XYZ file of C-alpha atoms in Angstrom:
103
model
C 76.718 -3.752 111.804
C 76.872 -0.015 112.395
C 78.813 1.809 114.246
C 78.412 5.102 116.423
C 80.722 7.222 114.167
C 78.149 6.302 111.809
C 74.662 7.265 113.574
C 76.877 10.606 114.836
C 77.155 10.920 110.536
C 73.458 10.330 110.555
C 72.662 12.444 113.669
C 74.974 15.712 112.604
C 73.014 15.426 108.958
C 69.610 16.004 110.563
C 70.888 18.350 112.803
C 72.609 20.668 109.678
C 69.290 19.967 108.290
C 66.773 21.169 111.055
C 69.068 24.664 110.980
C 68.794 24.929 107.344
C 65.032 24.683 107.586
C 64.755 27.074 110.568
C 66.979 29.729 109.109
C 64.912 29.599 106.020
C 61.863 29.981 108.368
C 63.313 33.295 109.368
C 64.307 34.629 106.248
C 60.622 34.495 105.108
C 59.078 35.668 108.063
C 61.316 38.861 107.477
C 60.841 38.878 104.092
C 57.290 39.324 104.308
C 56.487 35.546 103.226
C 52.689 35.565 103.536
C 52.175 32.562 106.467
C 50.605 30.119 103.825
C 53.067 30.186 101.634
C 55.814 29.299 104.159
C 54.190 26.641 105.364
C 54.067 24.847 102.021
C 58.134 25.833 101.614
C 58.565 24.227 104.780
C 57.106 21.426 104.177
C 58.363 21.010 100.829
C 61.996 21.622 102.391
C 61.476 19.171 105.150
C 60.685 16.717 102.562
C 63.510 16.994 100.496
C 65.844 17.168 103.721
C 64.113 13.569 104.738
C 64.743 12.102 101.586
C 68.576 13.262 101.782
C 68.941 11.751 105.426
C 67.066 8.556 103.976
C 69.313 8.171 100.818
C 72.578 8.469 102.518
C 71.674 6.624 106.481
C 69.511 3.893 104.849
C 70.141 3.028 101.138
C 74.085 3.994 101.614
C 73.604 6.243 98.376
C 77.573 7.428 98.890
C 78.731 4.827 101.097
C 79.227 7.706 103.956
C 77.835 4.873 106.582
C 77.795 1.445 107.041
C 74.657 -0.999 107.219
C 72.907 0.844 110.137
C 70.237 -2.303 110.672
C 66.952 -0.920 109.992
C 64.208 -2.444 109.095
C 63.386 -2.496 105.517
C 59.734 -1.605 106.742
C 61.232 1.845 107.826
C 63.316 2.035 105.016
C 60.213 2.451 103.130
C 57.912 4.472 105.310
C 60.729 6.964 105.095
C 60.868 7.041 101.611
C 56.967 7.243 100.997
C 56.603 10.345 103.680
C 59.396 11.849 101.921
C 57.828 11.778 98.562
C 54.477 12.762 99.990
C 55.884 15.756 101.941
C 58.127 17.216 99.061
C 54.948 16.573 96.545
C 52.482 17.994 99.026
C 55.144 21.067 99.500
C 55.745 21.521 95.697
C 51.951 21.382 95.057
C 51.315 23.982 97.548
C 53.785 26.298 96.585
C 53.137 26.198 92.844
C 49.454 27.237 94.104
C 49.781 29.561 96.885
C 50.000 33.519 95.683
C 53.711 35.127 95.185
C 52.567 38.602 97.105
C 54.160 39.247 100.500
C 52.083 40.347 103.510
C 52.600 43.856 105.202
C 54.366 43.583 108.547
């Protein structure tokens, strides 16, 4: 049975993630980050973020939270869009080009 102090765990985790990912959005945009190229980092980043918030809500990886009573279904879908974002993400970034735009 899970508890609100536990979906507030859950909740503040995305949250901390979502302003990791946008601050890193910014830093390439000033860097010069060529627009391709951050788009595979973010989605690469958003993938390993979901698989953090799935190991630790779901599969109680550090027993932060109790048994929050989700299906096993979504356990799973989680998981698998995970793994295909931060795959997808790596992929992309291992073959988009290293130079920085102008401007």
């Amino acid at each position: 049975m899970s508890v609100p102090s536990d979906w507030l765990l859950v909740g503040g985790l995305v949250v901390a993630s979502v302003v990791a990912l946008v601050r890193s959005e910014l830093v390439r945009q000033r860097r010069g980050v060529s627009r391709e190229r951050r788009r595979a980092l973010v989605v690469f980043q958003a993938g390993s973020a979901l698989f953090v918030v799935t190991m630790v809500a779901f599969e109680n990886v550090f027993g932060l939270v109790s048994d929050l009573g989700v299906h096993p279904a979504v356990r799973v879908l989680a998981l698998l869009v995970a793994m295909g974002c931060t795959l997808y993400g790596y992929v992309r970034v291992r073959s988009t080009d290293r130079t920085t735009t102008a401007g």
